[in-house]
Amino acid sequence: MKLTVLLTSAAAVAAMVFTGAAPALAESTLDIVKKRGHVRCQVGPASPGYYFLTAKGEWRGLDVSVCRAVAAAIFGDTSKLEIQSVSSQARFTSLANGDSDLLSRTATWTMSRDTQLGIDFTYPTFYDGQGFTVPKNSGIKSGMDLKGAKVCVTTGTTTESNLIDFSRTNNLNISVVTFEDYNVRDETYLQGGCDAVTGDKSSMAGNISAFPVPSDHMILPDTLSKEPLSPAVRHGDNQWADLVRWTQFVMIGAEEMGVTSANVDDMRANSKDPAIRRMLGVEGNLQKGLGLNKDWAYNIIKLVGNYGENYERFMGKGKEGIGIPREGSLNALWTKGGLMYSPPMR
Amino acid sequence: MAFVKTTPSMARKAPLSEGTLLGWLRLNLFASVFNSILTVFVLFIIFFTVKALWIWGIADAVWVADTRRECFNININGACWAGIIAWLDGIFYGRYPRDELWRINLGGIMLFIWMAPLWLPRVQGKILVGLSTVALYPFLAGYLFAGGDKGVFMQIMVTAAIVALAANIANAAIGFFINGNLPDFIIRSIRQNEAPEARQRNILLAILAALFIAVFVWQMNWTVEVVSWTRWGGLFLTFVIAGIGIASALPGGILLALGRRSKLTVIRVLSTSFIEVFRSVPLITVLFMATTMFPLFMPEGFVLNKLVQVIIAVCLFNACYLAETVRAGLQAIPNGQYEGAHTIGLGYWKTMGLIIMPQALKHMIPNIVGSFIGLLKDTTLVSIIGLFDVLTILRSISKDGPWLGLHQEALVFGAMLFFVLCFAMSKYSRHLEAKLSTGHKN
């Protein structure tokens, strides 16, 4: 009798797992998060600029700021947050099985991921693209000069296949040298083990800034791939997806409207601009559909800052930053020729 | 007779090859042409390696700087130890809140105090000390590290642990300074040593109960802030996993080994299959299964404590490996020992506990310690499932803004750290062997 029950339940569980059916959501993610008292936000093993540990043991970075902003929007307190560091093999499973509420970790928004893995991407926090780093004195001026060159790449990523595609399409006959750890890849490159390094331009810019003499190296203008890096949530809970997406839009919109963590108090008290007043909850009821308090956007800007502030702090030239220029890149505001654009808040 | 020399002849000088440095060199390093070439060649290699290491790690190294860039500006060729120094707290304590570090330190000091009597001469009741370290200390330390609300069970265990620690210290002090043990000392100091045994026992129990109640009442109001296990990390986490693993793997291994040699079929089959299953699956597979597959079977929103999963996995694994080591030790004991034990009327457990195990385990010390060293190093696998053990922390340094790219120094430091730990364990095992040696080496 008992054995039968056991076998049946095992079969049921197995069926559920193998048909890929997500467990039915009895409650909305927001309710679960509110009841639990903190947001569980997934990042990966440390990656410079995006999410990294400081010597004090705190998580910081551009992607961590999104996590903190979501916690600020819901609880008005950025400490009500648990950062989970998950290996990249387990990242989407961990989101889909409910372990994480939100994933914010340099995941490229691709069609197959968006449509097949039971997850939804919200909005890119960073537009990246694959490129090449070469020594300045090598005479290489574009990707086409890499004929027969040895190129170092980290293995197990789309970077490697993009490189092979690039080599095949342009008949370059590039020989690929693969590495597990990008630190070792860069070490080999610096000692002359390869003619160029390929990787995401942003992270390579960060790596170059850590080279003994950064000015000896440059990133070629070629871009091999589009890498829109975006947070993601579980598929099927639209309110939660809205919440995360609009948290990001508040950060971008605040920058557009010139609201920073320093002047947000002043703006809330004195601004005449109706858009700012609506965003900060002085008038209107924009927060209604999200299930949050009126000061949700105020808390995001006050406690985490707008997009530009966070970019400068972690990707820009600051002490913590990795020194990727924003001017003229896709990550500038749309008013300055970039792609960072927030729909109107009304 | 004139043939007999009555005075001793002068001692001849020792041959050059004995006693002088030159002779030693000749004998050991330059005995033949081939040896000489080899010696010169090896010296050459050693010289260049050591010289390069010395220049990189000591002579050109930078010890004080705020960022790696500053290190480069001071000396571009040397190691940047400043980054490691800035990260020392992180390496040792992981993400543990910096205001609460005293709890980890206190836990470590308590462990030392608890175990110190084991190494002191003249202290009695060492078996009890050892048992209480394994059975009670983990509760006290566990609460200290994790904090939060104590349930009733935890309150009782914490109280028991505190009482045991106090008794342990008193007993050790009495044993070390004035000989004897704690119960005798109490009985003598209240002049009851003539009283019947039952009365003495009741007095001791009453004192124990009074102490227990006093401590229980006191600890009810003692709470420490919650520190989620997700914030545990660094060498501390490595020690927690390895410590629990080592403390539970040996008893588990002994039981499994006995089970596998048991004459009772059910026990033998169960032990054998348990050992074989766990030994044939890689640790990393089980860690992965436990952390990514398990939540799928659990109710929505239910998160298992990964740390507990990891510790259980590590314990089971190493128990199985140790079971085979212990079994090898058991095989080496000649039948005569069993027969001897039987002739003097010892039952199974007494035969094993008094005659067989002490010999078997002693033979196996090098292997057992070898397993422990392996266990300590295996703990670095937990980084795969997102726990921040010491290696993960070391690798995070190269991603921290101010120290971007600082990975060689971190890994070298990690290598030294592990070397010190493993070498200490190995040395201790040699010491144990020498101490327990009964002189019949064969």
Coordinates of C-alpha atoms in Angstrom, one line a residue, chain B residues 215-440:
Chain B
V215 CA 22.9 28.4 33.5
F216 CA 19.5 27.7 31.8
V217 CA 17.9 30.7 33.5
W218 CA 20.8 32.9 32.5
Q219 CA 21.0 31.8 28.9
M220 CA 17.2 32.4 28.4
N221 CA 17.9 36.1 28.1
W222 CA 21.1 35.7 26.1
T223 CA 20.5 36.0 22.4
V224 CA 22.6 37.0 19.5
E225 CA 21.5 38.6 16.2
V226 CA 20.7 36.2 13.4
V227 CA 23.4 35.8 10.8
S228 CA 22.0 33.9 7.8
W229 CA 24.2 31.0 6.6
T230 CA 24.3 32.7 3.2
R231 CA 26.7 35.2 4.8
W232 CA 29.1 32.5 6.2
G233 CA 32.2 32.2 4.1
G234 CA 35.9 32.2 3.8
L235 CA 38.2 30.0 5.9
F236 CA 35.5 30.0 8.6
L237 CA 33.1 28.2 6.3
T238 CA 35.8 25.8 5.1
F239 CA 36.5 24.9 8.8
V240 CA 32.8 24.4 9.6
I241 CA 32.3 22.0 6.7
A242 CA 35.7 20.2 7.2
G243 CA 35.4 20.2 11.0
I244 CA 31.9 18.6 11.0
G245 CA 33.0 16.3 8.2
I246 CA 36.1 15.1 10.1
A247 CA 34.3 14.8 13.4
S248 CA 31.5 12.7 12.0
A249 CA 33.2 10.7 9.3
L250 CA 35.4 8.7 11.5
P251 CA 32.7 7.3 13.8
G252 CA 30.5 6.8 10.8
G253 CA 33.3 5.1 9.0
I254 CA 34.0 2.8 11.9
L255 CA 30.4 1.7 12.1
L256 CA 30.1 1.1 8.4
A257 CA 33.4 -0.9 8.4
L258 CA 32.1 -3.0 11.3
G259 CA 28.8 -3.4 9.4
R260 CA 30.5 -4.5 6.3
R261 CA 32.3 -7.2 8.2
S262 CA 29.3 -8.2 10.3
K263 CA 28.0 -11.7 10.3
L264 CA 24.4 -10.4 10.2
T265 CA 23.4 -10.5 6.5
V266 CA 21.0 -7.5 6.5
I267 CA 23.5 -5.2 8.2
R268 CA 26.3 -6.4 5.9
V269 CA 24.4 -6.0 2.7
L270 CA 23.1 -2.6 3.7
S271 CA 26.5 -1.3 4.7
T272 CA 28.2 -2.7 1.7
S273 CA 25.6 -1.2 -0.7
F274 CA 25.7 2.1 1.1
I275 CA 29.5 2.3 0.8
E276 CA 29.6 1.2 -2.8
V277 CA 26.9 3.6 -3.9
F278 CA 28.4 6.6 -2.3
R279 CA 31.9 5.7 -3.4
S280 CA 30.9 5.4 -7.0
V281 CA 29.2 8.8 -7.4
P282 CA 31.3 11.9 -7.7
L283 CA 30.8 14.3 -4.8
I284 CA 30.2 17.2 -7.2
T285 CA 27.2 15.3 -8.8
V286 CA 25.5 14.9 -5.5
L287 CA 26.1 18.5 -4.6
F288 CA 24.5 19.5 -7.9
M289 CA 21.6 17.2 -7.5
A290 CA 20.9 18.3 -4.0
T291 CA 20.9 22.0 -4.9
T292 CA 19.2 22.2 -8.3
M293 CA 17.0 19.2 -8.5
F294 CA 15.8 19.1 -4.9
P295 CA 13.8 22.4 -5.0
L296 CA 11.7 21.0 -7.9
F297 CA 10.3 18.3 -5.6
M298 CA 9.7 20.7 -2.8
P299 CA 6.6 22.9 -2.2
E300 CA 6.7 26.3 -3.9
G301 CA 9.0 28.9 -2.3
F302 CA 10.6 26.3 -0.1
V303 CA 14.3 26.8 0.1
L304 CA 16.5 24.1 1.7
N305 CA 19.5 25.1 3.6
K306 CA 22.3 24.5 1.1
L307 CA 24.9 24.5 3.8
V308 CA 23.2 21.6 5.7
Q309 CA 22.9 19.7 2.4
V310 CA 26.5 20.1 1.7
I311 CA 27.6 19.1 5.2
I312 CA 25.4 16.0 5.0
A313 CA 26.8 15.1 1.6
V314 CA 30.4 15.6 2.8
C315 CA 29.9 13.5 5.9
L316 CA 28.3 10.6 4.1
F317 CA 31.0 10.6 1.5
N318 CA 33.9 10.6 3.8
A319 CA 32.3 8.1 6.1
C320 CA 32.2 5.7 3.2
Y321 CA 35.8 6.3 2.2
L322 CA 37.0 6.0 5.8
A323 CA 34.9 2.8 6.2
E324 CA 37.2 1.2 3.6
T325 CA 40.3 2.5 5.3
V326 CA 39.2 1.2 8.7
R327 CA 38.3 -2.1 7.1
A328 CA 41.8 -2.4 5.7
G329 CA 43.0 -1.8 9.3
L330 CA 40.8 -4.5 10.5
Q331 CA 42.0 -7.0 7.9
A332 CA 45.5 -6.5 9.2
I333 CA 44.7 -7.7 12.7
P334 CA 45.7 -11.4 13.0
N335 CA 43.0 -13.9 14.0
G336 CA 44.9 -14.6 17.2
Q337 CA 43.8 -11.3 18.6
Y338 CA 40.1 -12.1 18.2
E339 CA 40.7 -15.6 19.6
G340 CA 42.6 -14.1 22.5
A341 CA 39.8 -11.7 23.3
H342 CA 37.3 -14.5 23.2
T343 CA 39.3 -16.7 25.5
I344 CA 39.3 -14.1 28.2
G345 CA 35.5 -13.8 27.8
L346 CA 35.0 -10.5 26.0
G347 CA 31.9 -10.0 23.9
Y348 CA 31.7 -8.4 20.5
W349 CA 31.7 -4.7 21.5
K350 CA 34.4 -5.2 24.1
T351 CA 36.6 -7.2 21.7
M352 CA 36.2 -4.4 19.1
G353 CA 36.5 -1.5 21.5
L354 CA 39.4 -2.7 23.7
I355 CA 41.4 -5.1 21.5
I356 CA 40.8 -4.7 17.8
M357 CA 40.0 -1.1 17.1
P358 CA 42.8 0.5 19.0
Q359 CA 45.3 -1.6 17.0
A360 CA 43.5 -1.2 13.7
L361 CA 43.1 2.5 13.9
K362 CA 46.7 3.0 15.0
H363 CA 47.9 1.1 11.9
M364 CA 45.7 3.3 9.8
I365 CA 46.6 6.7 11.1
P366 CA 48.5 7.8 8.0
N367 CA 45.6 6.8 5.8
I368 CA 42.9 8.3 8.0
V369 CA 44.8 11.6 8.1
G370 CA 45.3 11.4 4.4
S371 CA 41.5 11.1 4.0
F372 CA 41.1 14.1 6.3
I373 CA 43.5 16.2 4.3
G374 CA 41.6 15.2 1.2
L375 CA 38.3 16.2 2.8
L376 CA 39.7 19.6 3.7
K377 CA 40.7 20.2 0.1
D378 CA 37.5 18.8 -1.2
T379 CA 35.5 21.5 0.6
T380 CA 36.6 23.9 -2.2
L381 CA 34.0 22.1 -4.4
V382 CA 31.2 23.9 -2.6
S383 CA 32.0 27.0 -4.6
I384 CA 30.2 25.3 -7.5
I385 CA 26.9 25.6 -5.8
G386 CA 27.4 29.2 -4.7
L387 CA 28.8 28.8 -1.2
F388 CA 31.7 31.2 -0.5
D389 CA 34.4 29.1 0.8
V390 CA 38.0 30.4 1.0
L391 CA 38.9 29.6 -2.6
T392 CA 35.8 31.4 -4.0
I393 CA 36.6 34.4 -1.8
L394 CA 40.2 34.4 -3.1
R395 CA 39.0 34.4 -6.6
S396 CA 36.6 37.2 -5.9
I397 CA 39.4 39.5 -5.1
S398 CA 40.4 39.9 -8.7
K399 CA 36.9 41.2 -9.5
D400 CA 36.7 43.8 -6.8
G401 CA 36.9 47.3 -8.2
P402 CA 40.1 48.6 -6.5
W403 CA 41.9 45.3 -6.9
L404 CA 40.8 44.4 -10.4
G405 CA 42.9 41.5 -11.9
L406 CA 44.7 40.6 -8.6
H407 CA 44.5 36.9 -9.0
Q408 CA 48.1 35.5 -8.8
E409 CA 48.7 36.8 -5.4
A410 CA 45.4 35.5 -4.2
L411 CA 46.0 32.0 -5.4
V412 CA 49.6 32.0 -4.1
F413 CA 48.2 33.1 -0.7
G414 CA 45.6 30.3 -0.9
A415 CA 48.2 27.7 -1.7
M416 CA 50.3 28.8 1.3
L417 CA 47.2 28.7 3.5
F418 CA 46.2 25.2 2.5
F419 CA 49.8 24.1 2.7
V420 CA 50.1 25.3 6.3
L421 CA 46.8 23.6 7.2
C422 CA 47.6 20.3 5.5
F423 CA 51.2 20.2 6.7
A424 CA 50.1 20.8 10.2
M425 CA 47.6 17.9 10.0
S426 CA 50.3 15.7 8.5
K427 CA 52.8 16.6 11.2
Y428 CA 50.2 15.9 13.9
S429 CA 49.6 12.5 12.4
R430 CA 53.3 11.7 12.6
H431 CA 53.3 12.9 16.2
L432 CA 50.4 10.6 17.0
E433 CA 52.0 7.7 15.3
A434 CA 55.2 8.2 17.4
K435 CA 53.2 8.7 20.6
L436 CA 51.0 5.6 20.1
S437 CA 53.7 3.4 18.9
T438 CA 54.1 0.4 21.1
G439 CA 57.5 -0.5 19.7
H440 CA 56.8 -3.5 17.6

